[in-house]
Amino acid sequence: MFARTVSTTVRRVAATSATAARFSAAPTRVAGQAVRNAVPYTALAAAAAAAATVAAVNVSGPPVSGCEPGMIGLDGLNFTQESLATLLRKTEFNMQEIRHLAAEYQKIDVRYGDGTISGDEFANYYSKKFELDHGQTAQLFRLFDVDGGGSIDFVEFTMTLSKLAKGSTGNRLGFFFYTADSDNSGSIDKAELMAMLFVLFRLGSRDDQSIASSVVARDKVATEIMSEADADRNGAIDVPELKAWIRRGSPHAKHCMELMEVFGTRFLQWAGGLGLTVMRTAGYSASAAGVHASSAGYTVA
């Protein structure tokens, strides 16, 4: 039953854009007939590599009790070769990472154990991991629940984590906006911004963590960001204003996007203890981000 869900969801996710894709940059034009001709062969090679990986696991992997004939079992989840190969191809995860994510998925799906993650299972798990409030976990859940069905299956879980942890700046910008917009109003007010800064700055340097723990310091940073980003001075930041703020590249904007990289990486570090590289924001400095921390107001008196 789960394998059919995986196969169906892979096709559905492939046919639609994730919410964060609204923020992605325009596609790059490819010039030259030789390059255009090479694209199908590259895609075929990637597909063949994924299929070979799946075949190797199917043949040489340890037997899994309860796995249906012709299926591949990963930590209690069953896949067809086709659905698993598609998942590998459409994310930047390798087979080991998929195994770890399957194990993490099972840890979250503990209340009902029905093969999907419900809203309360998601909130219970990630609110503890990140100290997110109810509104923030609800918004994150909406991003993971790609089809809006009220639950998250393994393909939605894996595809969304791929965009969050390994995606583009546009993906990270989308996650920042929709997580911060905890009341789903379509804009971020100062209180929502301060709550998001608490989540992000806890993941950064010692100075960042000092800011996270100080209401006065977070208020100062939030006030400066509102001054930079709220172009129409209506007390809230909407999508176009946020995009323009990121494009201008102020120290605050750069640092928030780098902390979003850490945010995504931490999702995977907690997922079965994957040995992924922590992004450079964890050691935020002039040499790492090209901006001195004190110039962005990240020094707490």
GROMACS .gro file of C-alpha atoms in nm:
model
  301
    1MET     CA    1   0.000   0.000   0.000
    2PHE     CA    2   0.276   0.244   0.093
    3ALA     CA    3   0.468   0.165  -0.226
    4ARG     CA    4   0.166   0.266  -0.433
    5THR     CA    5   0.150   0.592  -0.235
    6VAL     CA    6   0.519   0.659  -0.301
    7SER     CA    7   0.486   0.595  -0.673
    8THR     CA    8   0.175   0.812  -0.704
    9THR     CA    9   0.321   1.097  -0.502
   10VAL     CA   10   0.645   1.101  -0.700
   11ARG     CA   11   0.447   1.163  -1.015
   12ARG     CA   12   0.232   1.426  -0.846
   13VAL     CA   13   0.524   1.616  -0.693
   14ALA     CA   14   0.713   1.605  -1.023
   15ALA     CA   15   0.415   1.761  -1.200
   16THR     CA   16   0.374   2.058  -0.967
   17SER     CA   17   0.598   2.328  -0.816
   18ALA     CA   18   0.657   2.337  -0.443
   19THR     CA   19   0.540   2.653  -0.267
   20ALA     CA   20   0.890   2.787  -0.227
   21ALA     CA   21   0.950   2.770  -0.603
   22ARG     CA   22   0.770   3.104  -0.640
   23PHE     CA   23   1.087   3.264  -0.512
   24SER     CA   24   1.329   3.093  -0.750
   25ALA     CA   25   1.525   3.292  -1.006
   26ALA     CA   26   1.430   3.285  -1.372
   27PRO     CA   27   1.564   2.987  -1.570
   28THR     CA   28   1.901   3.033  -1.731
   29ARG     CA   29   1.901   3.027  -2.111
   30VAL     CA   30   2.124   2.755  -2.256
   31ALA     CA   31   2.308   2.850  -2.571
   32GLY     CA   32   2.472   2.616  -2.820
   33GLN     CA   33   2.334   2.313  -2.999
   34ALA     CA   34   2.601   2.085  -2.852
   35VAL     CA   35   2.490   2.169  -2.498
   36ARG     CA   36   2.123   2.121  -2.582
   37ASN     CA   37   2.196   1.784  -2.736
   38ALA     CA   38   2.396   1.676  -2.434
   39VAL     CA   39   2.113   1.737  -2.185
   40PRO     CA   40   1.910   1.421  -2.261
   41TYR     CA   41   2.221   1.204  -2.232
   42THR     CA   42   2.305   1.363  -1.896
   43ALA     CA   43   1.953   1.297  -1.771
   44LEU     CA   44   1.969   0.938  -1.895
   45ALA     CA   45   2.303   0.887  -1.724
   46ALA     CA   46   2.164   1.020  -1.394
   47ALA     CA   47   1.859   0.797  -1.423
   48ALA     CA   48   2.076   0.495  -1.503
   49ALA     CA   49   2.299   0.566  -1.203
   50ALA     CA   50   1.999   0.591  -0.972
   51ALA     CA   51   1.853   0.270  -1.110
   52ALA     CA   52   2.187   0.091  -1.068
   53THR     CA   53   2.205   0.206  -0.705
   54VAL     CA   54   1.855   0.078  -0.638
   55ALA     CA   55   1.928  -0.252  -0.810
   56ALA     CA   56   2.241  -0.297  -0.600
   57VAL     CA   57   2.046  -0.240  -0.280
   58ASN     CA   58   1.775  -0.480  -0.394
   59VAL     CA   59   2.022  -0.756  -0.476
   60SER     CA   60   2.284  -0.717  -0.206
   61GLY     CA   61   2.095  -0.545   0.076
   62PRO     CA   62   1.998  -0.740   0.386
   63PRO     CA   63   1.661  -0.912   0.383
   64VAL     CA   64   1.383  -0.708   0.538
   65SER     CA   65   1.115  -0.890   0.732
   66GLY     CA   66   0.764  -0.807   0.621
   67CYS     CA   67   0.875  -0.666   0.286
   68GLU     CA   68   0.651  -0.768  -0.001
   69PRO     CA   69   0.804  -0.969  -0.290
   70GLY     CA   70   0.963  -0.745  -0.553
   71MET     CA   71   0.977  -0.451  -0.312
   72ILE     CA   72   1.270  -0.274  -0.145
   73GLY     CA   73   1.236  -0.228   0.230
   74LEU     CA   74   1.395   0.064   0.412
   75ASP     CA   75   1.331   0.087   0.785
   76GLY     CA   76   0.978  -0.041   0.760
   77LEU     CA   77   0.887   0.146   0.440
   78ASN     CA   78   0.844  -0.049   0.115
   79PHE     CA   79   0.930   0.090  -0.229
   80THR     CA   80   0.915  -0.030  -0.586
   81GLN     CA   81   1.246  -0.003  -0.773
   82GLU     CA   82   1.090   0.258  -1.003
   83SER     CA   83   0.960   0.481  -0.722
   84LEU     CA   84   1.287   0.469  -0.529
   85ALA     CA   85   1.495   0.542  -0.839
   86THR     CA   86   1.270   0.841  -0.914
   87LEU     CA   87   1.308   0.969  -0.558
   88LEU     CA   88   1.688   0.944  -0.579
   89ARG     CA   89   1.687   1.123  -0.913
   90LYS     CA   90   1.463   1.410  -0.804
   91THR     CA   91   1.643   1.484  -0.477
   92GLU     CA   92   2.011   1.532  -0.403
   93PHE     CA   93   2.007   1.252  -0.146
   94ASN     CA   94   2.200   0.931  -0.187
   95MET     CA   95   2.082   0.588  -0.077
   96GLN     CA   96   2.240   0.612   0.268
   97GLU     CA   97   2.067   0.944   0.330
   98ILE     CA   98   1.734   0.803   0.208
   99ARG     CA   99   1.776   0.519   0.459
  100HIS     CA  100   1.838   0.766   0.741
  101LEU     CA  101   1.542   0.979   0.637
  102ALA     CA  102   1.320   0.670   0.633
  103ALA     CA  103   1.427   0.596   0.989
  104GLU     CA  104   1.360   0.957   1.093
  105TYR     CA  105   1.022   0.949   0.921
  106GLN     CA  106   0.928   0.647   1.130
  107LYS     CA  107   1.031   0.829   1.449
  108ILE     CA  108   0.790   1.113   1.368
  109ASP     CA  109   0.504   0.883   1.268
  110VAL     CA  110   0.469   0.738   1.617
  111ARG     CA  111   0.128   0.850   1.735
  112TYR     CA  112  -0.079   0.684   1.465
  113GLY     CA  113   0.178   0.471   1.278
  114ASP     CA  114  -0.028   0.487   0.959
  115GLY     CA  115   0.261   0.556   0.717
  116THR     CA  116   0.200   0.932   0.703
  117ILE     CA  117   0.286   1.224   0.932
  118SER     CA  118  -0.011   1.411   1.075
  119GLY     CA  119  -0.009   1.775   1.180
  120ASP     CA  120   0.015   1.697   1.550
  121GLU     CA  121   0.292   1.439   1.497
  122PHE     CA  122   0.488   1.697   1.297
  123ALA     CA  123   0.431   1.970   1.557
  124ASN     CA  124   0.524   1.747   1.851
  125TYR     CA  125   0.852   1.642   1.689
  126TYR     CA  126   0.982   1.968   1.537
  127SER     CA  127   0.859   2.208   1.803
  128LYS     CA  128   1.093   2.028   2.043
  129LYS     CA  129   1.383   2.019   1.795
  130PHE     CA  130   1.372   2.391   1.708
  131GLU     CA  131   1.160   2.545   1.987
  132LEU     CA  132   0.910   2.656   1.724
  133ASP     CA  133   0.577   2.800   1.832
  134HIS     CA  134   0.241   2.661   1.717
  135GLY     CA  135   0.205   2.904   1.427
  136GLN     CA  136   0.553   2.833   1.295
  137THR     CA  137   0.510   2.454   1.302
  138ALA     CA  138   0.171   2.492   1.133
  139GLN     CA  139   0.328   2.697   0.854
  140LEU     CA  140   0.615   2.451   0.811
  141PHE     CA  141   0.367   2.166   0.797
  142ARG     CA  142   0.183   2.340   0.510
  143LEU     CA  143   0.510   2.358   0.316
  144PHE     CA  144   0.579   1.988   0.364
  145ASP     CA  145   0.217   1.891   0.284
  146VAL     CA  146   0.263   1.956  -0.088
  147ASP     CA  147  -0.079   1.833  -0.201
  148GLY     CA  148  -0.267   1.994   0.089
  149GLY     CA  149  -0.409   1.657   0.192
  150GLY     CA  150  -0.364   1.714   0.565
  151SER     CA  151  -0.076   1.468   0.609
  152ILE     CA  152   0.282   1.425   0.486
  153ASP     CA  153   0.388   1.109   0.305
  154PHE     CA  154   0.750   1.003   0.263
  155VAL     CA  155   0.793   1.155  -0.083
  156GLU     CA  156   0.663   1.493   0.032
  157PHE     CA  157   0.887   1.469   0.338
  158THR     CA  158   1.198   1.387   0.136
  159MET     CA  159   1.138   1.626  -0.153
  160THR     CA  160   1.072   1.918   0.084
  161LEU     CA  161   1.380   1.844   0.293
  162SER     CA  162   1.584   1.838  -0.028
  163LYS     CA  163   1.465   2.190  -0.114
  164LEU     CA  164   1.514   2.316   0.241
  165ALA     CA  165   1.859   2.168   0.302
  166LYS     CA  166   2.009   2.159  -0.046
  167GLY     CA  167   1.795   2.396  -0.250
  168SER     CA  168   1.852   2.740  -0.399
  169THR     CA  169   1.844   3.081  -0.233
  170GLY     CA  170   1.490   3.109  -0.368
  171ASN     CA  171   1.391   2.793  -0.182
  172ARG     CA  172   1.542   2.922   0.142
  173LEU     CA  173   1.372   3.258   0.098
  174GLY     CA  174   1.038   3.083   0.056
  175PHE     CA  175   1.088   2.878   0.371
  176PHE     CA  176   1.193   3.189   0.563
  177PHE     CA  177   0.882   3.381   0.459
  178TYR     CA  178   0.621   3.111   0.509
  179THR     CA  179   0.765   2.992   0.840
  180ALA     CA  180   0.785   3.348   0.975
  181ASP     CA  181   0.430   3.432   0.857
  182SER     CA  182   0.281   3.232   1.144
  183ASP     CA  183  -0.073   3.371   1.107
  184ASN     CA  184  -0.076   3.301   0.730
  185SER     CA  185  -0.167   3.662   0.656
  186GLY     CA  186   0.063   3.697   0.355
  187SER     CA  187   0.309   3.928   0.531
  188ILE     CA  188   0.553   3.929   0.824
  189ASP     CA  189   0.499   4.178   1.106
  190LYS     CA  190   0.760   4.272   1.363
  191ALA     CA  191   0.640   4.023   1.626
  192GLU     CA  192   0.656   3.737   1.373
  193LEU     CA  193   1.000   3.852   1.262
  194MET     CA  194   1.127   3.853   1.620
  195ALA     CA  195   0.995   3.499   1.671
  196MET     CA  196   1.171   3.384   1.354
  197LEU     CA  197   1.495   3.553   1.460
  198PHE     CA  198   1.478   3.358   1.786
  199VAL     CA  199   1.460   3.030   1.590
  200LEU     CA  200   1.741   3.120   1.350
  201PHE     CA  201   1.986   3.301   1.578
  202ARG     CA  202   1.990   3.010   1.823
  203LEU     CA  203   2.162   2.814   1.544
  204GLY     CA  204   2.442   3.062   1.482
  205SER     CA  205   2.753   3.191   1.658
  206ARG     CA  206   2.785   3.276   2.026
  207ASP     CA  207   2.690   3.638   1.949
  208ASP     CA  208   2.388   3.515   1.754
  209GLN     CA  209   2.279   3.299   2.048
  210SER     CA  210   2.313   3.600   2.279
  211ILE     CA  211   2.079   3.792   2.052
  212ALA     CA  212   1.832   3.502   2.048
  213SER     CA  213   1.818   3.500   2.428
  214SER     CA  214   1.777   3.879   2.461
  215VAL     CA  215   1.440   4.037   2.378
  216VAL     CA  216   1.606   4.380   2.365
  217ALA     CA  217   1.873   4.263   2.119
  218ARG     CA  218   1.620   4.083   1.896
  219ASP     CA  219   1.398   4.390   1.900
  220LYS     CA  220   1.694   4.598   1.782
  221VAL     CA  221   1.772   4.361   1.494
  222ALA     CA  222   1.403   4.328   1.399
  223THR     CA  223   1.361   4.708   1.400
  224GLU     CA  224   1.659   4.747   1.167
  225ILE     CA  225   1.530   4.475   0.933
  226MET     CA  226   1.182   4.630   0.923
  227SER     CA  227   1.342   4.965   0.840
  228GLU     CA  228   1.539   4.806   0.554
  229ALA     CA  229   1.269   4.579   0.410
  230ASP     CA  230   0.930   4.741   0.477
  231ALA     CA  231   0.935   4.970   0.173
  232ASP     CA  232   0.576   5.098   0.204
  233ARG     CA  233   0.608   5.149   0.581
  234ASN     CA  234   0.286   4.965   0.662
  235GLY     CA  235   0.440   4.768   0.948
  236ALA     CA  236   0.473   4.437   0.761
  237ILE     CA  237   0.699   4.277   0.499
  238ASP     CA  238   0.530   4.112   0.203
  239VAL     CA  239   0.682   3.879  -0.058
  240PRO     CA  240   0.802   4.146  -0.308
  241GLU     CA  241   0.955   4.350  -0.026
  242LEU     CA  242   1.134   4.046   0.114
  243LYS     CA  243   1.273   3.954  -0.229
  244ALA     CA  244   1.392   4.311  -0.286
  245TRP     CA  245   1.555   4.317   0.057
  246ILE     CA  246   1.746   3.998  -0.015
  247ARG     CA  247   1.857   4.127  -0.357
  248ARG     CA  248   1.997   4.444  -0.201
  249GLY     CA  249   2.212   4.220   0.019
  250SER     CA  250   2.237   4.411   0.345
  251PRO     CA  251   2.436   4.244   0.627
  252HIS     CA  252   2.111   4.143   0.796
  253ALA     CA  253   1.973   3.994   0.475
  254LYS     CA  254   2.289   3.794   0.405
  255HIS     CA  255   2.307   3.666   0.760
  256CYS     CA  256   1.941   3.559   0.772
  257MET     CA  257   1.974   3.362   0.447
  258GLU     CA  258   2.292   3.197   0.571
  259LEU     CA  259   2.120   3.101   0.894
  260MET     CA  260   1.843   2.949   0.682
  261GLU     CA  261   2.112   2.722   0.533
  262VAL     CA  262   2.202   2.615   0.884
  263PHE     CA  263   1.832   2.566   0.962
  264GLY     CA  264   1.799   2.327   0.667
  265THR     CA  265   2.121   2.147   0.752
  266ARG     CA  266   2.009   2.095   1.111
  267PHE     CA  267   1.696   1.920   0.987
  268LEU     CA  268   1.921   1.657   0.833
  269GLN     CA  269   2.175   1.645   1.113
  270TRP     CA  270   1.895   1.552   1.347
  271ALA     CA  271   1.766   1.304   1.091
  272GLY     CA  272   1.956   0.994   1.195
  273GLY     CA  273   2.277   1.185   1.268
  274LEU     CA  274   2.378   1.241   0.905
  275GLY     CA  275   2.731   1.371   0.874
  276LEU     CA  276   2.645   1.679   0.673
  277THR     CA  277   2.856   1.993   0.662
  278VAL     CA  278   2.741   2.282   0.880
  279MET     CA  279   2.713   2.596   0.668
  280ARG     CA  280   2.951   2.883   0.715
  281THR     CA  281   2.706   3.092   0.921
  282ALA     CA  282   2.789   2.879   1.225
  283GLY     CA  283   3.125   3.055   1.219
  284TYR     CA  284   2.993   3.389   1.092
  285SER     CA  285   3.275   3.638   1.046
  286ALA     CA  286   3.416   3.892   0.805
  287SER     CA  287   3.603   3.623   0.613
  288ALA     CA  288   3.301   3.393   0.592
  289ALA     CA  289   3.023   3.632   0.495
  290GLY     CA  290   3.218   3.929   0.366
  291VAL     CA  291   3.064   4.153   0.634
  292HIS     CA  292   3.191   4.232   0.982
  293ALA     CA  293   2.939   4.111   1.239
  294SER     CA  294   2.934   4.440   1.430
  295SER     CA  295   2.833   4.632   1.115
  296ALA     CA  296   2.511   4.435   1.108
  297GLY     CA  297   2.436   4.495   1.474
  298TYR     CA  298   2.526   4.144   1.586
  299THR     CA  299   2.735   4.258   1.881
  300VAL     CA  300   2.546   4.253   2.208
  301ALA     CA  301   2.659   4.514   2.462
   0.00000   0.00000   0.00000
